[in-house]
């Protein structure tokens, strides 16, 4: 009996311990529930932060590296702010909020130098214009493993580009066959490279004092709307060979042709008149054709000096004939007056011994002989001085 009582008491003791432990667990659970209820707002904010962080990791974390290039371009150009407004605005420069200018690096690759016109004072070129700058809004270092992204021409309007223009431009055009000849690359560090193919006609204020023995410095002025101007100069040396063949050699031949009259007989009046008038008119027409391709400037050019001097030589040859013709006619009058006065030669007139000429005819022949040497020598001296002055001054 005593043993049963002891066993029962021990069981009761164990039951009491279990009940107390269960009551403690119940009380602690209730305390946690009360704590959770009282801090429900903080717990909600924590859960919201966890959810947003998981979503951010899904977009900007390890999952972004698995985005396609198209999805990444769409992500960069269509990012939105918290107020659901587009964060990237192509109308705003990259450094606009910092109130500092954006540094733009410009490179020019000259494809061809098409033409130079002295009449309109301009030149035509075909170039590749490449610009690069940093736009921090387009950084994707942690977004992709791509080394660069290529932007389609239809999407280039969604990217900010510098407002660069050519200040001395007369005419310009883009090349769009078969597609627009331009490209844009985005790099992970935010660098943007924009390149295009252009055909330009640019003005060049030429100094034609030494034309056609001249060289010109033609500028290419690249400027932004608010900042400094970049200047590039092309030094153009004119090829004289074309003008030697088309201008100098023909005019020299015309001048030399005018000297043929010095070897014609004094009585060959029709031949000498025709030759003199023909050379004057020919050289005048030749000079007019040369001047037609040049602009009307207020100063004297080297080609003007050459043309006028050649015209003076040809016209002088014609005047020489006029002077010789006057002397010849005066000699004929003197001879007629001698015949009227029965004043003939004192010597006998034989087939080998003719009556001497009058003083005027002798003087006319002497003028022809002097002209045969004087005109060529003068023209040679003029050429030496002309080429020395203009070629040497151009080198200086």
Coordinates of C-alpha atoms in Angstrom, one line a residue:
X1 CA 0.0 0.0 0.0
X2 CA 2.8 2.3 0.9
X3 CA 4.6 1.5 -2.3
X4 CA 1.6 2.3 -4.4
X5 CA 1.2 5.6 -2.7
X6 CA 4.8 6.5 -3.3
X7 CA 4.4 5.6 -7.0
X8 CA 1.3 7.7 -7.3
X9 CA 2.9 10.7 -5.7
X10 CA 5.9 10.4 -8.0
X11 CA 3.7 10.4 -11.0
X12 CA 1.8 13.4 -9.7
X13 CA 5.0 15.2 -9.2
X14 CA 6.1 14.5 -12.8
X15 CA 2.7 15.6 -14.1
X16 CA 3.0 18.9 -12.1
X17 CA 6.4 19.6 -13.7
X18 CA 5.1 19.0 -17.1
X19 CA 2.2 21.3 -16.5
X20 CA 4.5 24.1 -15.2
X21 CA 6.8 23.7 -18.2
X22 CA 3.9 23.8 -20.6
X23 CA 2.6 26.9 -18.9
X24 CA 6.0 28.6 -19.2
X25 CA 6.1 27.7 -22.9
X26 CA 2.6 29.1 -23.3
X27 CA 3.5 32.3 -21.5
X28 CA 6.7 32.8 -23.6
X29 CA 4.7 32.2 -26.8
X30 CA 2.1 34.7 -25.8
X31 CA 4.9 37.2 -25.1
X32 CA 6.3 36.8 -28.6
X33 CA 2.8 37.1 -30.1
X34 CA 2.3 40.3 -28.1
X35 CA 5.7 41.6 -29.3
X36 CA 4.9 40.8 -32.9
X37 CA 1.5 42.6 -32.7
X38 CA 3.0 45.6 -31.1
X39 CA 5.8 45.9 -33.7
X40 CA 3.7 44.9 -36.7
X41 CA 4.6 48.2 -38.6
X42 CA 8.3 47.7 -38.3
X43 CA 8.0 44.1 -39.4
X44 CA 6.0 45.2 -42.4
X45 CA 8.6 47.7 -43.4
X46 CA 11.3 45.0 -43.0
X47 CA 9.4 42.6 -45.2
X48 CA 8.9 45.3 -47.8
X49 CA 12.6 46.0 -47.8
X50 CA 13.4 42.3 -48.3
X51 CA 10.9 42.1 -51.2
X52 CA 12.3 45.2 -52.9
X53 CA 15.9 44.0 -52.4
X54 CA 15.1 40.7 -54.0
X55 CA 13.5 42.4 -56.9
X56 CA 16.5 44.8 -57.3
X57 CA 18.8 41.8 -57.3
X58 CA 16.7 40.2 -59.9
X59 CA 17.1 43.2 -62.2
X60 CA 20.5 44.7 -61.2
X61 CA 22.2 41.7 -59.7
X62 CA 23.3 38.5 -61.2
X63 CA 20.3 38.2 -63.4
X64 CA 21.1 41.3 -65.4
X65 CA 24.2 39.7 -66.9
X66 CA 21.9 37.2 -68.5
X67 CA 19.8 40.0 -70.2
X68 CA 20.0 40.1 -74.0
X69 CA 21.7 43.1 -75.7
X70 CA 18.3 44.3 -76.9
X71 CA 16.8 44.1 -73.3
X72 CA 19.8 45.9 -71.9
X73 CA 19.5 48.8 -74.4
X74 CA 15.8 49.1 -73.6
X75 CA 16.6 49.1 -69.9
X76 CA 19.3 51.9 -70.3
X77 CA 17.2 54.2 -72.5
X78 CA 13.9 53.6 -70.7
X79 CA 14.9 53.6 -67.0
X80 CA 12.2 55.2 -64.8
X81 CA 12.4 57.0 -61.5
X82 CA 10.2 56.4 -58.4
X83 CA 7.6 58.9 -59.6
X84 CA 7.2 56.8 -62.8
X85 CA 8.9 59.5 -65.0
X86 CA 11.6 58.6 -67.6
X87 CA 15.0 59.0 -66.0
X88 CA 17.0 59.3 -69.2
X89 CA 16.1 62.5 -71.1
X90 CA 18.0 62.9 -74.5
X91 CA 17.3 66.6 -74.4
X92 CA 19.4 67.1 -71.3
X93 CA 23.3 67.0 -71.5
X94 CA 25.0 64.5 -69.2
X95 CA 26.6 67.2 -66.9
X96 CA 23.5 69.5 -66.9
X97 CA 22.8 69.2 -63.2
X98 CA 26.5 69.8 -62.3
X99 CA 26.4 73.0 -64.5
X100 CA 29.6 72.1 -66.3
X101 CA 30.2 71.5 -70.0
X102 CA 30.5 68.0 -71.4
X103 CA 33.9 67.2 -72.8
X104 CA 33.6 65.9 -76.3
X105 CA 36.5 64.4 -78.3
X106 CA 36.2 64.9 -82.1
X107 CA 38.1 63.0 -84.7
X108 CA 38.1 63.6 -88.5
X109 CA 39.0 61.1 -91.1
X110 CA 39.3 62.6 -94.6
X111 CA 37.9 60.3 -97.2
X112 CA 38.4 62.5 -100.3
X113 CA 39.1 66.1 -101.3
X114 CA 36.8 66.5 -104.2
X115 CA 37.1 70.0 -105.6
X116 CA 38.4 73.5 -105.1
X117 CA 36.6 76.5 -106.8
X118 CA 38.3 79.9 -107.0
X119 CA 35.1 81.4 -108.5
X120 CA 32.9 80.6 -105.5
X121 CA 35.9 80.4 -103.1
X122 CA 34.9 77.1 -101.5
X123 CA 36.1 73.5 -101.4
X124 CA 34.3 70.1 -101.1
X125 CA 35.3 67.2 -98.9
X126 CA 34.0 63.9 -97.8
X127 CA 34.8 63.0 -94.2
X128 CA 34.0 60.6 -91.3
X129 CA 33.2 62.7 -88.2
X130 CA 33.6 60.8 -84.9
X131 CA 32.6 62.2 -81.5
X132 CA 33.0 60.5 -78.1
X133 CA 31.9 61.6 -74.6
X134 CA 31.0 60.2 -71.2
X135 CA 27.4 59.9 -70.2
X136 CA 27.1 58.5 -66.7
X137 CA 23.4 57.8 -67.2
X138 CA 24.4 55.0 -69.6
X139 CA 26.9 53.1 -67.4
X140 CA 26.3 49.4 -67.4
X141 CA 29.4 48.0 -65.8
X142 CA 27.5 45.7 -63.4
X143 CA 24.6 45.1 -65.8
X144 CA 26.2 43.1 -68.6
X145 CA 29.4 41.3 -69.8
X146 CA 29.2 43.0 -73.2
X147 CA 32.2 45.1 -74.2
X148 CA 30.0 47.5 -76.1
X149 CA 26.4 47.9 -77.4
X150 CA 25.5 49.1 -80.9
X151 CA 22.6 51.5 -81.2
X152 CA 20.3 51.2 -84.2
X153 CA 19.8 54.3 -86.3
X154 CA 16.2 54.4 -85.3
X155 CA 17.1 54.6 -81.6
X156 CA 19.8 57.2 -81.9
X157 CA 17.2 59.9 -81.4
X158 CA 16.8 58.6 -77.9
X159 CA 20.4 59.4 -77.0
X160 CA 21.8 62.8 -76.3
X161 CA 24.4 64.0 -78.9
X162 CA 26.5 67.2 -78.9
X163 CA 25.1 70.2 -80.9
X164 CA 28.2 70.4 -83.2
X165 CA 28.1 72.2 -86.5
X166 CA 30.5 73.5 -89.2
X167 CA 30.7 77.3 -89.0
X168 CA 32.0 77.9 -92.5
X169 CA 29.6 75.3 -94.1
X170 CA 27.8 76.3 -97.4
X171 CA 26.2 72.9 -98.1
X172 CA 26.2 69.5 -96.4
X173 CA 24.5 66.2 -96.8
X174 CA 24.4 62.8 -95.0
X175 CA 24.9 59.6 -96.9
X176 CA 21.8 57.3 -96.7
X177 CA 22.5 54.7 -99.4
X178 CA 21.6 52.0 -98.7
X179 CA 21.1 52.8 -95.1
X180 CA 22.1 55.9 -93.1
X181 CA 25.9 55.9 -92.9
X182 CA 26.3 56.5 -89.2
X183 CA 26.7 54.4 -86.1
X184 CA 26.7 54.7 -82.3
X185 CA 28.3 52.5 -79.7
X186 CA 27.8 52.5 -75.9
X187 CA 30.6 51.3 -73.6
X188 CA 30.3 49.9 -70.1
X189 CA 31.9 53.0 -68.5
X190 CA 29.3 55.3 -70.0
X191 CA 31.4 56.4 -73.0
X192 CA 29.4 57.0 -76.2
X193 CA 31.0 57.0 -79.6
X194 CA 29.0 58.5 -82.5
X195 CA 30.3 58.5 -86.1
X196 CA 28.8 59.7 -89.4
X197 CA 29.8 60.1 -93.0
X198 CA 29.3 63.6 -94.4
X199 CA 29.8 65.5 -97.7
X200 CA 30.6 69.1 -97.1
X201 CA 31.1 72.3 -99.1
X202 CA 33.0 74.8 -97.0
X203 CA 33.9 78.4 -97.7
X204 CA 37.6 79.4 -98.0
X205 CA 38.6 83.1 -98.4
X206 CA 41.4 82.8 -100.9
X207 CA 44.2 85.3 -101.5
X208 CA 44.8 85.1 -105.3
X209 CA 47.6 87.6 -105.6
X210 CA 50.0 84.9 -106.8
X211 CA 47.5 82.9 -108.8
X212 CA 48.2 80.4 -110.3
X213 CA 51.5 80.1 -108.5
X214 CA 49.8 80.2 -105.1
X215 CA 49.0 78.0 -102.1
X216 CA 46.0 78.4 -99.9
X217 CA 45.1 77.6 -96.3
X218 CA 41.5 76.6 -96.2
X219 CA 39.9 76.2 -92.7
X220 CA 37.4 73.8 -91.3
X221 CA 35.6 75.4 -88.4
X222 CA 33.8 73.1 -85.9
X223 CA 31.8 74.8 -83.2
X224 CA 29.2 74.2 -80.6
X225 CA 26.5 76.6 -79.8
X226 CA 27.9 77.8 -76.5
X227 CA 31.6 76.8 -76.4
X228 CA 34.9 77.2 -78.2
X229 CA 35.6 76.7 -81.9
X230 CA 37.9 74.0 -83.2
X231 CA 39.9 75.0 -86.3
X232 CA 41.6 72.6 -88.8
X233 CA 43.5 74.0 -91.8
X234 CA 44.2 72.3 -95.1
X235 CA 47.2 73.7 -97.0
X236 CA 46.6 73.4 -100.7
X237 CA 49.4 73.8 -103.2
X238 CA 48.2 74.5 -106.7
X239 CA 49.5 72.2 -109.5
X240 CA 51.0 74.6 -112.1
X241 CA 51.3 72.0 -114.8
X242 CA 47.7 72.6 -116.0
X243 CA 48.2 76.3 -116.3
X244 CA 51.5 75.9 -118.1
X245 CA 49.8 73.9 -120.8
X246 CA 46.5 75.8 -120.9
X247 CA 47.7 79.4 -120.3
X248 CA 51.5 80.0 -120.5
X249 CA 52.5 77.9 -123.5
X250 CA 49.7 79.2 -125.8
X251 CA 50.4 82.8 -124.9
X252 CA 54.1 82.4 -125.4
X253 CA 53.4 80.9 -128.9
X254 CA 51.1 83.8 -129.8
X255 CA 53.8 86.3 -128.7
X256 CA 56.5 84.5 -130.7
X257 CA 54.1 84.3 -133.7
X258 CA 53.8 88.1 -133.6
X259 CA 57.6 88.4 -134.1
X260 CA 57.4 86.7 -137.6
X261 CA 56.4 90.1 -139.1
X262 CA 59.9 91.4 -138.3
X263 CA 61.3 89.0 -141.0
X264 CA 58.7 89.8 -143.6
X265 CA 59.5 92.3 -146.4
X266 CA 58.6 95.9 -145.9
X267 CA 56.3 95.8 -148.9
X268 CA 54.3 92.8 -147.5
X269 CA 51.8 95.1 -145.9
X270 CA 48.7 92.7 -146.0
X271 CA 50.6 89.8 -144.5
X272 CA 52.1 91.9 -141.7
X273 CA 48.7 93.6 -140.9
X274 CA 46.9 90.3 -140.9
X275 CA 49.5 88.7 -138.6
X276 CA 49.6 91.6 -136.2
X277 CA 45.8 91.9 -135.9
X278 CA 45.3 88.2 -135.6
X279 CA 47.8 87.8 -132.8
X280 CA 46.3 90.7 -130.8
X281 CA 42.7 89.4 -131.1
X282 CA 43.8 85.8 -130.3
X283 CA 45.7 86.7 -127.2
X284 CA 42.8 89.0 -126.1
X285 CA 40.3 86.2 -126.5
X286 CA 42.6 83.7 -124.7
X287 CA 43.0 86.1 -121.8
X288 CA 39.3 86.6 -121.5
X289 CA 38.7 82.9 -121.3
X290 CA 41.2 82.7 -118.5
X291 CA 39.6 85.5 -116.6
X292 CA 36.2 84.0 -116.9
X293 CA 37.1 81.2 -114.6
X294 CA 38.4 83.5 -111.9
X295 CA 36.5 85.7 -109.3
X296 CA 36.3 89.4 -109.7
X297 CA 38.7 90.7 -107.1
X298 CA 40.0 94.3 -106.5
X299 CA 43.7 93.4 -106.7
X300 CA 46.1 92.4 -109.5
X301 CA 46.9 88.7 -109.8
X302 CA 50.0 87.1 -111.2
X303 CA 48.0 85.8 -114.2
X304 CA 46.8 89.3 -114.9
X305 CA 50.4 90.5 -115.0
X306 CA 51.3 87.7 -117.5
X307 CA 48.3 88.3 -119.7
X308 CA 48.7 92.0 -119.9
X309 CA 52.4 91.8 -120.6
X310 CA 52.0 89.3 -123.4
X311 CA 49.3 91.6 -124.8
X312 CA 51.7 94.5 -124.6
X313 CA 54.3 92.6 -126.5
X314 CA 51.9 91.6 -129.3
X315 CA 50.5 95.0 -129.5
X316 CA 54.0 96.5 -129.6
X317 CA 54.9 94.3 -132.6
X318 CA 51.8 95.7 -134.4
X319 CA 52.9 99.2 -133.5
X320 CA 56.4 98.4 -134.8
X321 CA 54.9 97.4 -138.1
X322 CA 52.9 100.7 -138.2
X323 CA 56.1 102.7 -137.6
X324 CA 58.1 100.7 -140.2
X325 CA 55.2 101.2 -142.7
X326 CA 55.3 104.9 -142.1
X327 CA 59.1 105.0 -142.7
X328 CA 58.6 102.9 -145.9
X329 CA 56.0 105.2 -147.3
X330 CA 58.1 108.2 -146.4
X331 CA 61.0 106.6 -148.3
X332 CA 58.7 106.0 -151.4
X333 CA 57.8 109.7 -151.3
X334 CA 61.4 110.7 -151.1
X335 CA 62.1 108.4 -154.1
X336 CA 59.3 110.0 -156.1
X337 CA 60.5 113.5 -155.3
X338 CA 63.9 112.6 -156.6
X339 CA 62.5 111.3 -159.8
X340 CA 60.5 114.4 -160.3
X341 CA 63.6 116.5 -159.7
X342 CA 65.7 114.3 -162.0
X343 CA 67.8 113.4 -159.0
X344 CA 68.9 109.9 -159.7
X345 CA 71.7 107.8 -158.5
X346 CA 75.2 109.0 -159.4
X347 CA 76.3 105.5 -159.9
X348 CA 75.4 103.5 -163.0
X349 CA 72.4 101.2 -162.5
X350 CA 73.3 97.7 -163.5
X351 CA 71.6 94.3 -162.5
X352 CA 74.2 94.0 -159.7
X353 CA 74.3 97.6 -158.8
X354 CA 71.0 99.1 -157.9
X355 CA 70.3 102.6 -156.8
X356 CA 70.7 102.9 -153.0
X357 CA 67.6 103.2 -150.9
X358 CA 66.5 106.4 -149.3
X359 CA 67.3 107.2 -145.7
X360 CA 63.7 106.4 -144.5
X361 CA 63.8 102.9 -145.9
X362 CA 67.2 102.2 -144.5
X363 CA 65.9 103.3 -141.1
X364 CA 62.8 101.1 -141.5
X365 CA 65.0 98.0 -142.2
X366 CA 67.2 98.9 -139.2
X367 CA 64.1 99.0 -136.9
X368 CA 63.1 95.5 -138.1
X369 CA 66.6 94.2 -137.4
X370 CA 66.6 95.7 -133.9
X371 CA 63.2 94.3 -133.2
X372 CA 64.3 90.8 -134.2
X373 CA 66.7 90.9 -131.3
X374 CA 65.1 93.4 -128.9
X375 CA 61.7 91.8 -128.6
X376 CA 62.9 88.2 -127.8
X377 CA 65.5 89.5 -125.4
X378 CA 63.0 91.7 -123.6
X379 CA 60.5 88.8 -123.3
X380 CA 63.2 86.6 -121.9
X381 CA 64.1 89.2 -119.3
X382 CA 60.4 89.6 -118.4
X383 CA 60.1 85.8 -117.9
X384 CA 63.1 85.6 -115.6
X385 CA 61.8 88.4 -113.5
X386 CA 58.2 87.1 -113.5
X387 CA 59.0 83.5 -112.4
X388 CA 61.6 84.6 -109.9
X389 CA 59.4 87.2 -108.2
X390 CA 56.2 85.1 -107.9
X391 CA 57.8 81.7 -107.2
X392 CA 60.2 83.1 -104.7
X393 CA 57.6 85.3 -103.0
X394 CA 55.3 82.3 -102.7
X395 CA 58.0 80.2 -101.0
X396 CA 58.5 83.0 -98.5

